[in-house]
Amino acid sequence: MIQNRELTMDDYLSMLRRRAKVILIPAVLATVLGYLGYLVVDRYSAKYTSQSTILVEGQKVPENMVQPVVSEDLGARMATLQQQVMSQTNLQPVVERVFPGKNSQEAGEMIDIIRQNMKVEQVPTDLLQLGAKRKPGAGGNSGGFYVSYTAPKPREAQQICNELTTLLVNENLKSVQAAAKGTSDVLSKGIEDAKHNLDDLDSKLASFKKQYVGQLPGDEENNLKILAGLNSQLESNTQTLNRAQQDRTYTQSMLAQQLSTWKSTQSSTNPQTLEKQLSDLQSQLLGLQGRYTEDHPDVIKTKADIAEVKKKLAEINKASSDASDTTNEKASATEPPELRQLRMQIHQYEDLIAAATRDQKRLQQEIGVYQGRVSLSPAVEEQYKGLTRDYENATKSYQDLLSKKSAADLTVNMTNQAQGEQMALLNPASLPDAPSFPNPWLFVGVGLAAGLALGIGLALWMELRDQSIRTEADAEAALELPLLAAVPWVGVMAPEEGNNKLKFWNRNKSPDEKNETVGV
């Protein structure tokens, strides 16, 4: 092949025609070897695949009435079930039933073989005539799965495939029932906790209302009205108290004046007069003792006068049955009516003042209470709203859990009555009548591909090594000179039979040779 020129499609076709045998012979030989290899493998290492079909039926109760117990994707759930089925616990009994008499080591090896040769594939829904869209509120998603197992013997493949299919169906039933029961148990525990929390919040709310009675958010307006009324009452009570105190003071002054006038006219035996004298003498004695000693004549005389007055008072008091009350009554009885009237008025004013004072203290205390309630209303309102919000949220959560628990109980009943989503065996494991491995077409195809690759490689290698000049383009590229003329192919001259004339012998030429010329 001349390297320093561009090749055209005609050049490639010419190469293919020249090297057709080089390409076809390795391809045919490799194909034959591939088929022979298939025969050998089929005789000594054939594998048989048994397959069963599991149909996943949606729940028979509409979802808008009873929620399904499982919500995860069907493929993900089947992958989980496959992992559960391939566990040591589930596969050990299968090996013991299919291969009785094997020891523990051989059983472990068989379990590993089963795990390697088991395969689960989802069935397209159109093959199960389930491709139509579901109506709103219809049952859950439906579909199917192929369960296949490959073994050296057809009967062994069928038995193990049946066992694995049964395990898948049983594990699905167990998982659905466990999920339904687990959901119900979790909701029951949640309801119990929610009820306990609700009772605690109810108790806290009741204690808060009892502690802050009259200070709750709804009582603020009433507290302000009551506070305004109490302030009005306090103002009126203060005015009444002031008037009573003024009246009492005025009456006391009048009584003192009239009493002084009346006492001056009374005899010295009057207890009030004697008491007044005793008080005056005692005051005089104090003044004298402040200026003189005890031996001074004025001090001695004053003490004697005090003793005399005390003696008279003792005699008068001894004669009366009641010391203080009787004395006052007698004194009052001997007083003129004007003095007794004034004393009665003073007593009434004192009662009025005492009552007004009590009312004033009571009103002040009540005003302080309601002022405290009004000042604490924002803080109490904030705490009350927090407790109320927590209580409402706890109540809503409790009601939601009750609703979910009721739905979960319906789901459990539906599952126990086989009305929920379930797996059913659509086609049992088949008994394979032909091996799934080896595949003759695979061996033949691989041999043919390898032969073609080898032949094309040889042909390319031969073309690269071939430096023949076959066309004008080859000559021009090889000589690197311009082409002046070309002589077409005319064949070999041979004499005709019966005469000495020569003629051209035209042999059959290939199409590319018809165009070949020799450049000069």
Coordinates of C-alpha atoms in Angstrom, one line a residue:
M1 CA 0.0 0.0 0.0
I2 CA 1.4 3.4 -1.0
Q3 CA 1.4 5.4 2.2
N4 CA 1.6 9.0 0.9
R5 CA -1.8 9.5 -0.7
E6 CA -5.4 9.6 0.4
L7 CA -7.5 6.4 0.0
T8 CA -10.9 6.5 -1.6
M9 CA -13.9 4.2 -1.2
D10 CA -12.8 2.4 -4.4
D11 CA -9.4 1.7 -2.8
Y12 CA -11.1 0.2 0.2
L13 CA -13.4 -2.0 -2.0
S14 CA -10.4 -3.2 -3.9
M15 CA -8.6 -4.2 -0.7
L16 CA -11.7 -6.1 0.4
R17 CA -12.0 -8.0 -2.9
R18 CA -8.3 -8.8 -2.8
R19 CA -8.3 -10.0 0.8
A20 CA -11.7 -11.6 0.9
K21 CA -10.3 -15.1 1.5
V22 CA -8.0 -13.9 4.2
I23 CA -11.0 -12.5 6.1
L24 CA -13.5 -15.3 5.5
I25 CA -11.3 -18.3 6.2
P26 CA -10.5 -17.2 9.9
A27 CA -14.2 -16.2 10.4
V28 CA -15.5 -19.6 9.3
L29 CA -12.9 -21.5 11.3
A30 CA -13.6 -19.5 14.4
T31 CA -17.3 -20.0 14.0
V32 CA -16.8 -23.8 13.8
L33 CA -14.5 -23.7 16.9
G34 CA -17.2 -21.7 18.7
Y35 CA -19.8 -24.3 18.0
L36 CA -17.5 -27.1 19.0
G37 CA -16.9 -25.3 22.2
Y38 CA -20.6 -25.0 22.8
L39 CA -21.0 -28.8 22.3
V40 CA -18.2 -29.5 24.9
V41 CA -19.7 -27.1 27.5
D42 CA -23.2 -28.4 26.8
R43 CA -22.0 -32.0 27.5
Y44 CA -20.1 -31.3 30.7
S45 CA -21.3 -27.9 32.2
A46 CA -24.9 -27.4 31.3
K47 CA -27.1 -25.3 33.5
Y48 CA -30.9 -25.4 33.8
T49 CA -33.1 -22.5 35.0
S50 CA -36.5 -22.9 36.6
Q51 CA -38.7 -19.9 36.8
S52 CA -41.9 -19.0 38.7
T53 CA -44.2 -16.0 38.6
I54 CA -45.5 -14.2 41.7
L55 CA -48.5 -11.9 41.3
V56 CA -48.8 -8.9 43.7
E57 CA -52.4 -8.1 44.2
G58 CA -53.5 -4.7 45.5
Q59 CA -55.8 -4.5 48.5
K60 CA -59.4 -5.1 47.9
V61 CA -60.6 -2.2 50.1
P62 CA -60.3 1.3 48.5
E63 CA -57.4 3.3 49.9
N64 CA -59.7 6.3 50.6
M65 CA -61.4 4.1 53.2
V66 CA -58.5 2.1 54.6
Q67 CA -54.9 3.1 54.2
P68 CA -52.5 0.4 53.1
V69 CA -50.2 -1.1 55.7
V70 CA -47.1 -0.7 53.5
S71 CA -46.3 2.4 51.5
E72 CA -42.8 1.8 50.1
D73 CA -42.0 1.0 46.5
L74 CA -42.8 -2.5 45.4
G75 CA -39.3 -3.0 44.0
A76 CA -37.6 -1.8 47.2
R77 CA -39.8 -4.1 49.3
M78 CA -39.1 -7.1 47.1
A79 CA -35.3 -6.4 47.5
T80 CA -35.8 -6.4 51.2
L81 CA -37.8 -9.6 51.1
Q82 CA -35.1 -11.2 48.9
Q83 CA -32.4 -10.4 51.5
Q84 CA -34.6 -11.9 54.2
V85 CA -35.2 -15.0 52.2
M86 CA -31.4 -15.5 51.6
S87 CA -30.6 -15.5 55.2
Q88 CA -29.0 -18.5 56.9
T89 CA -32.1 -19.2 59.0
N90 CA -34.4 -19.4 56.0
L91 CA -32.1 -21.3 53.6
Q92 CA -30.9 -23.9 56.1
P93 CA -34.3 -25.8 56.1
V94 CA -34.5 -25.6 52.3
V95 CA -31.1 -27.3 51.9
E96 CA -32.1 -30.0 54.4
R97 CA -35.2 -30.8 52.5
V98 CA -33.7 -30.7 49.0
F99 CA -30.3 -32.3 49.9
P100 CA -30.9 -34.5 52.9
G101 CA -27.9 -36.1 54.5
K102 CA -25.4 -33.2 53.8
N103 CA -23.1 -32.2 56.7
S104 CA -22.9 -28.6 58.0
Q105 CA -20.0 -27.7 55.7
E106 CA -21.7 -29.0 52.6
A107 CA -24.9 -27.3 53.6
G108 CA -23.1 -24.0 54.0
E109 CA -21.6 -24.3 50.5
M110 CA -25.0 -25.1 49.1
I111 CA -26.5 -22.0 50.8
D112 CA -23.8 -19.9 49.1
I113 CA -24.6 -21.5 45.8
I114 CA -28.3 -20.8 46.2
R115 CA -27.5 -17.1 47.0
Q116 CA -25.4 -16.8 43.8
N117 CA -27.9 -18.5 41.5
M118 CA -31.2 -17.0 42.8
K119 CA -32.6 -14.1 40.8
V120 CA -35.7 -11.9 41.2
E121 CA -36.9 -9.7 38.4
Q122 CA -40.0 -7.5 38.1
V123 CA -42.5 -8.4 35.5
P124 CA -43.7 -5.6 33.2
T125 CA -47.3 -4.8 34.2
D126 CA -48.5 -5.0 30.6
L127 CA -47.6 -8.7 30.6
L128 CA -50.0 -9.2 33.5
Q129 CA -52.6 -7.1 31.9
L130 CA -52.3 -4.6 34.8
G131 CA -51.1 -1.7 32.8
A132 CA -54.4 0.2 32.9
K133 CA -54.6 3.2 35.1
R134 CA -56.3 2.7 38.5
K135 CA -59.4 4.7 39.3
P136 CA -59.2 7.2 42.2
G137 CA -59.6 5.4 45.5
A138 CA -58.8 2.0 44.0
G139 CA -56.5 -0.6 45.7
G140 CA -52.7 -0.3 45.9
N141 CA -50.1 -0.8 43.3
S142 CA -50.0 -4.2 41.6
G143 CA -47.4 -6.1 39.6
G144 CA -45.5 -9.3 39.6
F145 CA -42.0 -10.8 39.9
Y146 CA -40.1 -13.6 38.2
V147 CA -38.2 -15.8 40.6
S148 CA -35.6 -17.9 38.8
Y149 CA -33.0 -20.4 40.0
T150 CA -30.2 -22.0 37.9
A151 CA -28.9 -25.5 38.8
P152 CA -27.0 -28.3 37.1
K153 CA -30.1 -30.5 37.1
P154 CA -33.7 -29.6 36.0
R155 CA -35.4 -31.2 39.0
E156 CA -33.1 -29.6 41.4
A157 CA -33.7 -26.2 39.8
Q158 CA -37.4 -26.7 40.0
Q159 CA -37.4 -27.8 43.7
I160 CA -35.2 -25.0 44.9
C161 CA -37.2 -22.4 42.8
N162 CA -40.4 -23.7 44.4
E163 CA -38.9 -23.4 47.9
L164 CA -37.6 -19.9 47.3
T165 CA -41.0 -18.8 45.9
T166 CA -42.8 -20.1 48.9
L167 CA -40.3 -18.4 51.2
L168 CA -40.9 -15.0 49.4
V169 CA -44.7 -15.3 49.7
N170 CA -44.5 -16.3 53.4
E171 CA -42.0 -13.6 54.3
N172 CA -44.1 -11.0 52.6
L173 CA -47.2 -12.1 54.6
K174 CA -45.2 -12.0 57.8
S175 CA -43.7 -8.6 57.1
V176 CA -47.2 -7.2 56.2
Q177 CA -48.7 -8.6 59.4
A178 CA -45.8 -7.5 61.5
A179 CA -46.0 -4.0 60.0
A180 CA -49.7 -3.8 60.7
K181 CA -49.3 -5.0 64.3
G182 CA -46.2 -2.8 64.8
T183 CA -48.1 0.3 63.6
S184 CA -51.0 -0.5 65.9
D185 CA -48.6 -1.1 68.9
V186 CA -46.7 2.1 68.2
L187 CA -49.9 4.1 68.0
S188 CA -51.2 2.5 71.2
K189 CA -48.0 3.6 73.1
G190 CA -48.2 7.0 71.5
I191 CA -51.8 7.4 72.6
E192 CA -50.9 6.4 76.1
D193 CA -48.1 8.9 76.2
A194 CA -50.3 11.6 74.7
K195 CA -53.0 10.9 77.2
H196 CA -50.5 11.2 80.1
N197 CA -49.2 14.5 78.6
L198 CA -52.7 15.8 78.1
D199 CA -53.7 15.0 81.7
D200 CA -50.5 16.8 83.0
L201 CA -51.3 19.9 80.9
D202 CA -54.9 19.8 82.1
S203 CA -53.8 19.7 85.7
K204 CA -51.3 22.5 85.1
L205 CA -54.0 24.6 83.4
A206 CA -56.5 24.0 86.2
S207 CA -53.9 24.9 88.9
F208 CA -53.0 28.0 86.9
K209 CA -56.6 29.1 86.7
K210 CA -57.0 28.5 90.4
Q211 CA -53.8 30.4 91.3
Y212 CA -54.6 33.4 89.1
V213 CA -58.4 33.5 89.5
G214 CA -59.6 36.9 88.5
Q215 CA -56.4 37.7 86.6
L216 CA -57.0 35.7 83.5
P217 CA -57.1 37.4 80.1
G218 CA -60.9 37.6 80.1
D219 CA -61.0 39.2 83.5
E220 CA -58.9 42.3 82.8
E221 CA -61.9 44.5 81.7
N222 CA -63.9 43.5 84.8
N223 CA -60.9 44.2 87.0
L224 CA -60.6 47.7 85.5
K225 CA -64.4 48.3 86.1
I226 CA -64.2 47.0 89.7
L227 CA -61.0 49.1 90.3
A228 CA -62.8 52.3 89.1
G229 CA -65.8 51.5 91.4
L230 CA -63.5 50.9 94.4
N231 CA -61.7 54.2 93.8
S232 CA -65.0 56.0 93.8
Q233 CA -66.0 54.2 97.0
L234 CA -62.7 55.1 98.6
E235 CA -63.1 58.7 97.7
S236 CA -66.6 58.8 99.2
N237 CA -65.4 57.0 102.3
T238 CA -62.5 59.4 102.7
Q239 CA -64.9 62.4 102.5
T240 CA -67.2 60.8 105.1
L241 CA -64.3 60.0 107.4
N242 CA -63.0 63.6 107.2
R243 CA -66.4 65.0 108.0
A244 CA -66.9 62.7 110.9
Q245 CA -63.5 63.6 112.3
Q246 CA -64.2 67.3 112.0
D247 CA -67.6 66.9 113.7
R248 CA -66.1 64.8 116.5
T249 CA -63.4 67.4 117.1
Y250 CA -65.9 70.2 117.2
T251 CA -68.2 68.3 119.6
Q252 CA -65.3 67.4 121.8
S253 CA -64.3 71.0 122.1
M254 CA -67.9 72.0 123.0
L255 CA -68.0 69.2 125.6
A256 CA -64.7 70.3 127.1
Q257 CA -66.0 73.8 127.5
Q258 CA -69.3 72.8 129.0
L259 CA -67.7 70.1 131.2
S260 CA -65.2 72.6 132.6
T261 CA -68.0 75.0 133.4
W262 CA -70.0 72.2 135.0
K263 CA -67.0 70.8 137.0
S264 CA -66.3 74.2 138.5
T265 CA -69.7 74.1 140.0
Q266 CA -69.4 70.6 141.4
S267 CA -68.2 69.8 145.0
S268 CA -64.9 68.6 145.8
T269 CA -66.2 65.1 146.3
N270 CA -66.8 64.7 142.7
P271 CA -64.4 62.0 141.4
Q272 CA -63.7 64.0 138.3
T273 CA -62.8 67.0 140.3
L274 CA -60.7 65.0 142.6
E275 CA -58.9 63.4 139.7
K276 CA -58.4 66.8 138.2
Q277 CA -57.0 68.0 141.5
L278 CA -54.8 65.0 141.8
S279 CA -53.4 65.5 138.3
D280 CA -52.7 69.2 139.1
L281 CA -51.0 68.3 142.4
Q282 CA -48.9 65.7 140.7
S283 CA -47.8 68.2 138.1
Q284 CA -47.1 70.8 140.8
L285 CA -45.0 68.2 142.7
L286 CA -43.0 67.4 139.7
G287 CA -42.2 71.0 139.2
L288 CA -41.2 71.5 142.8
Q289 CA -39.0 68.4 142.8
G290 CA -37.2 69.8 139.9
R291 CA -36.3 72.9 141.9
Y292 CA -36.2 71.8 145.5
T293 CA -35.1 68.8 147.6
E294 CA -37.5 66.4 149.3
D295 CA -37.1 68.2 152.7
H296 CA -38.5 71.5 151.3
P297 CA -41.7 72.5 153.0
D298 CA -43.6 73.1 149.7
V299 CA -42.6 69.6 148.5
I300 CA -43.8 68.0 151.8
K301 CA -47.1 70.0 151.8
T302 CA -47.7 69.0 148.2
K303 CA -47.1 65.3 148.9
A304 CA -49.5 65.5 151.9
D305 CA -52.2 67.1 149.7
I306 CA -51.7 64.4 147.1
A307 CA -52.1 61.7 149.7
E308 CA -55.3 63.3 151.0
V309 CA -56.8 63.5 147.5
K310 CA -55.9 59.9 146.8
K311 CA -57.5 58.8 150.0
K312 CA -60.7 60.5 149.1
L313 CA -60.7 58.9 145.6
A314 CA -60.1 55.5 147.1
E315 CA -63.1 56.0 149.4
I316 CA -65.3 57.0 146.5
N317 CA -64.1 54.1 144.3
K318 CA -64.6 51.6 147.1
A319 CA -68.2 52.6 147.5
S320 CA -69.0 52.0 143.9
S321 CA -69.6 48.4 142.6
D322 CA -67.9 48.9 139.2
A323 CA -64.7 50.8 139.3
S324 CA -64.6 52.5 135.9
D325 CA -67.9 51.9 134.2
T326 CA -70.0 52.6 137.3
T327 CA -68.0 55.7 138.0
N328 CA -68.6 56.9 134.4
E329 CA -72.3 56.0 134.6
K330 CA -72.7 57.8 137.9
A331 CA -70.8 60.7 136.6
S332 CA -72.9 60.7 133.5
A333 CA -76.0 60.3 135.5
T334 CA -75.2 63.4 137.5
E335 CA -74.2 65.3 134.4
P336 CA -76.8 67.7 132.8
P337 CA -78.6 66.5 129.7
E338 CA -76.5 68.8 127.4
L339 CA -73.3 67.1 128.4
R340 CA -74.8 63.6 128.0
Q341 CA -76.1 64.5 124.6
L342 CA -72.6 65.8 123.6
R343 CA -71.0 62.6 124.9
M344 CA -73.5 60.5 122.9
Q345 CA -72.7 62.5 119.7
I346 CA -69.0 62.0 120.3
H347 CA -69.6 58.3 120.7
Q348 CA -71.6 58.2 117.5
Y349 CA -68.9 60.1 115.7
E350 CA -66.2 57.7 117.0
D351 CA -68.3 54.7 115.8
L352 CA -68.7 56.3 112.4
I353 CA -65.0 57.1 112.2
A354 CA -64.1 53.5 113.2
A355 CA -66.4 52.1 110.6
A356 CA -65.2 54.5 108.0
T357 CA -61.6 53.6 108.9
R358 CA -62.3 49.9 108.6
D359 CA -64.0 50.5 105.2
Q360 CA -61.1 52.7 104.1
K361 CA -58.5 49.9 104.9
R362 CA -60.7 47.3 103.3
L363 CA -61.1 49.4 100.2
Q364 CA -57.4 50.2 100.0
Q365 CA -56.6 46.5 100.3
E366 CA -59.0 45.6 97.6
I367 CA -57.7 48.4 95.4
G368 CA -54.2 47.1 95.9
V369 CA -55.3 43.6 95.0
Y370 CA -57.0 44.7 91.8
Q371 CA -54.1 47.0 90.9
G372 CA -51.8 44.0 91.3
R373 CA -54.1 42.0 89.0
V374 CA -54.1 44.7 86.4
S375 CA -50.3 45.1 86.5
L376 CA -49.7 41.4 86.3
S377 CA -52.3 40.8 83.5
P378 CA -49.8 40.9 80.6
A379 CA -47.4 38.3 82.2
V380 CA -50.3 36.1 83.3
E381 CA -51.9 36.4 79.8
E382 CA -48.6 35.3 78.2
Q383 CA -48.3 32.3 80.5
Y384 CA -52.0 31.4 80.1
K385 CA -51.7 31.6 76.3
G386 CA -48.6 29.3 76.4
L387 CA -50.4 26.7 78.6
T388 CA -53.6 27.0 76.4
R389 CA -51.6 26.5 73.2
D390 CA -49.7 23.5 74.6
Y391 CA -53.0 22.1 75.8
E392 CA -54.7 22.6 72.4
N393 CA -51.7 21.1 70.6
A394 CA -51.7 18.1 73.0
T395 CA -55.5 17.7 72.4
K396 CA -55.1 17.8 68.7
S397 CA -52.2 15.3 68.8
Y398 CA -54.2 13.0 71.0
Q399 CA -57.2 13.2 68.6
D400 CA -55.0 12.5 65.6
L401 CA -53.4 9.5 67.3
L402 CA -56.9 8.2 68.1
S403 CA -57.9 8.6 64.5
K404 CA -54.7 6.9 63.2
K405 CA -55.2 4.1 65.8
S406 CA -58.7 3.5 64.5
A407 CA -57.4 3.4 60.9
A408 CA -54.5 1.1 62.0
D409 CA -57.0 -1.3 63.6
L410 CA -59.0 -1.4 60.4
T411 CA -55.8 -2.1 58.5
V412 CA -54.9 -5.0 60.9
N413 CA -58.4 -6.5 60.5
M414 CA -58.1 -6.1 56.7
T415 CA -54.7 -7.8 56.7
N416 CA -55.9 -10.7 58.9
Q417 CA -58.9 -11.2 56.7
A418 CA -56.6 -11.4 53.6
Q419 CA -58.2 -8.3 52.1
G420 CA -55.0 -6.2 51.9
E421 CA -52.1 -6.3 49.5
Q422 CA -50.8 -9.9 49.1
M423 CA -48.6 -12.0 46.9
A424 CA -50.1 -15.0 45.1
L425 CA -48.3 -17.7 43.1
L426 CA -49.4 -17.1 39.5
N427 CA -47.1 -19.7 37.8
P428 CA -45.3 -22.4 39.8
A429 CA -41.7 -23.2 39.2
S430 CA -41.3 -24.8 35.7
L431 CA -39.4 -27.9 35.0
P432 CA -36.8 -26.8 32.3
D433 CA -36.6 -29.1 29.3
A434 CA -33.5 -27.4 27.8
P435 CA -30.4 -25.9 29.4
S436 CA -30.3 -22.1 29.8
F437 CA -26.5 -22.4 29.6
P438 CA -24.6 -22.7 27.3
N439 CA -26.4 -20.7 24.5
P440 CA -25.4 -22.0 21.1
W441 CA -26.0 -18.7 19.4
L442 CA -23.8 -17.0 21.9
F443 CA -20.9 -19.3 21.3
V444 CA -21.3 -19.2 17.5
G445 CA -21.6 -15.4 17.6
V446 CA -18.5 -15.0 19.7
G447 CA -16.6 -17.3 17.4
L448 CA -17.7 -15.4 14.3
A449 CA -16.8 -12.1 15.8
A450 CA -13.4 -13.3 16.9
G451 CA -12.8 -14.8 13.4
L452 CA -13.8 -11.6 11.6
A453 CA -11.6 -9.6 13.9
L454 CA -8.6 -11.9 13.2
G455 CA -9.3 -11.9 9.4
I456 CA -9.6 -8.2 9.2
G457 CA -6.4 -7.8 11.2
L458 CA -4.5 -10.1 8.9
A459 CA -5.9 -8.4 5.8
L460 CA -4.9 -5.0 7.1
W461 CA -1.5 -6.2 8.0
M462 CA -1.0 -7.7 4.5
E463 CA -2.1 -4.5 2.8
L464 CA 0.2 -2.4 4.9
R465 CA 3.1 -4.6 3.8
D466 CA 2.1 -4.6 0.1
Q467 CA 4.0 -1.9 -1.9
S468 CA 2.6 -2.8 -5.4
I469 CA 1.6 -0.1 -7.8
R470 CA -1.8 -0.8 -9.3
T471 CA -3.3 2.5 -10.2
E472 CA -2.3 5.9 -11.7
A473 CA -2.6 7.4 -8.3
D474 CA -0.2 4.8 -6.9
A475 CA 2.3 5.5 -9.6
E476 CA 2.1 9.3 -9.2
A477 CA 2.4 9.0 -5.4
A478 CA 5.3 6.5 -5.6
L479 CA 7.3 8.4 -8.3
E480 CA 6.4 11.8 -7.0
L481 CA 6.3 12.9 -10.7
P482 CA 3.5 14.1 -12.9
L483 CA 1.8 11.5 -15.1
L484 CA 2.3 12.1 -18.9
A485 CA 0.5 9.1 -20.4
A486 CA -1.2 5.9 -19.5
V487 CA -1.4 2.6 -21.5
P488 CA -4.6 0.6 -20.9
W489 CA -4.6 -3.1 -20.2
V490 CA -4.6 -5.0 -23.6
G491 CA -3.9 -8.6 -22.5
V492 CA -1.6 -11.1 -24.2
M493 CA -1.4 -11.7 -28.1
A494 CA -2.0 -15.3 -29.2
P495 CA -2.2 -16.8 -32.8
E496 CA -5.6 -17.8 -34.1
E497 CA -6.2 -21.4 -35.0
G498 CA -5.8 -22.3 -38.7
N499 CA -3.8 -19.2 -39.7
N500 CA -0.8 -17.3 -38.7
K501 CA -2.6 -14.1 -37.7
L502 CA -2.3 -12.8 -34.2
K503 CA -5.1 -11.5 -32.0
F504 CA -5.5 -10.2 -28.5
W505 CA -6.4 -12.7 -25.9
N506 CA -8.8 -11.0 -23.5
R507 CA -9.0 -12.8 -20.2
N508 CA -11.6 -12.0 -17.7
K509 CA -10.4 -9.1 -15.6
S510 CA -11.7 -7.7 -12.4
P511 CA -13.3 -4.3 -12.5
D512 CA -10.4 -2.6 -10.9
E513 CA -8.0 -4.2 -13.3
K514 CA -9.9 -2.7 -16.3
N515 CA -9.0 0.7 -15.0
E516 CA -5.4 -0.2 -14.3
T517 CA -2.8 1.4 -16.5
V518 CA 0.9 1.7 -16.5
G519 CA 2.2 5.2 -16.4
V520 CA 5.1 6.2 -18.6

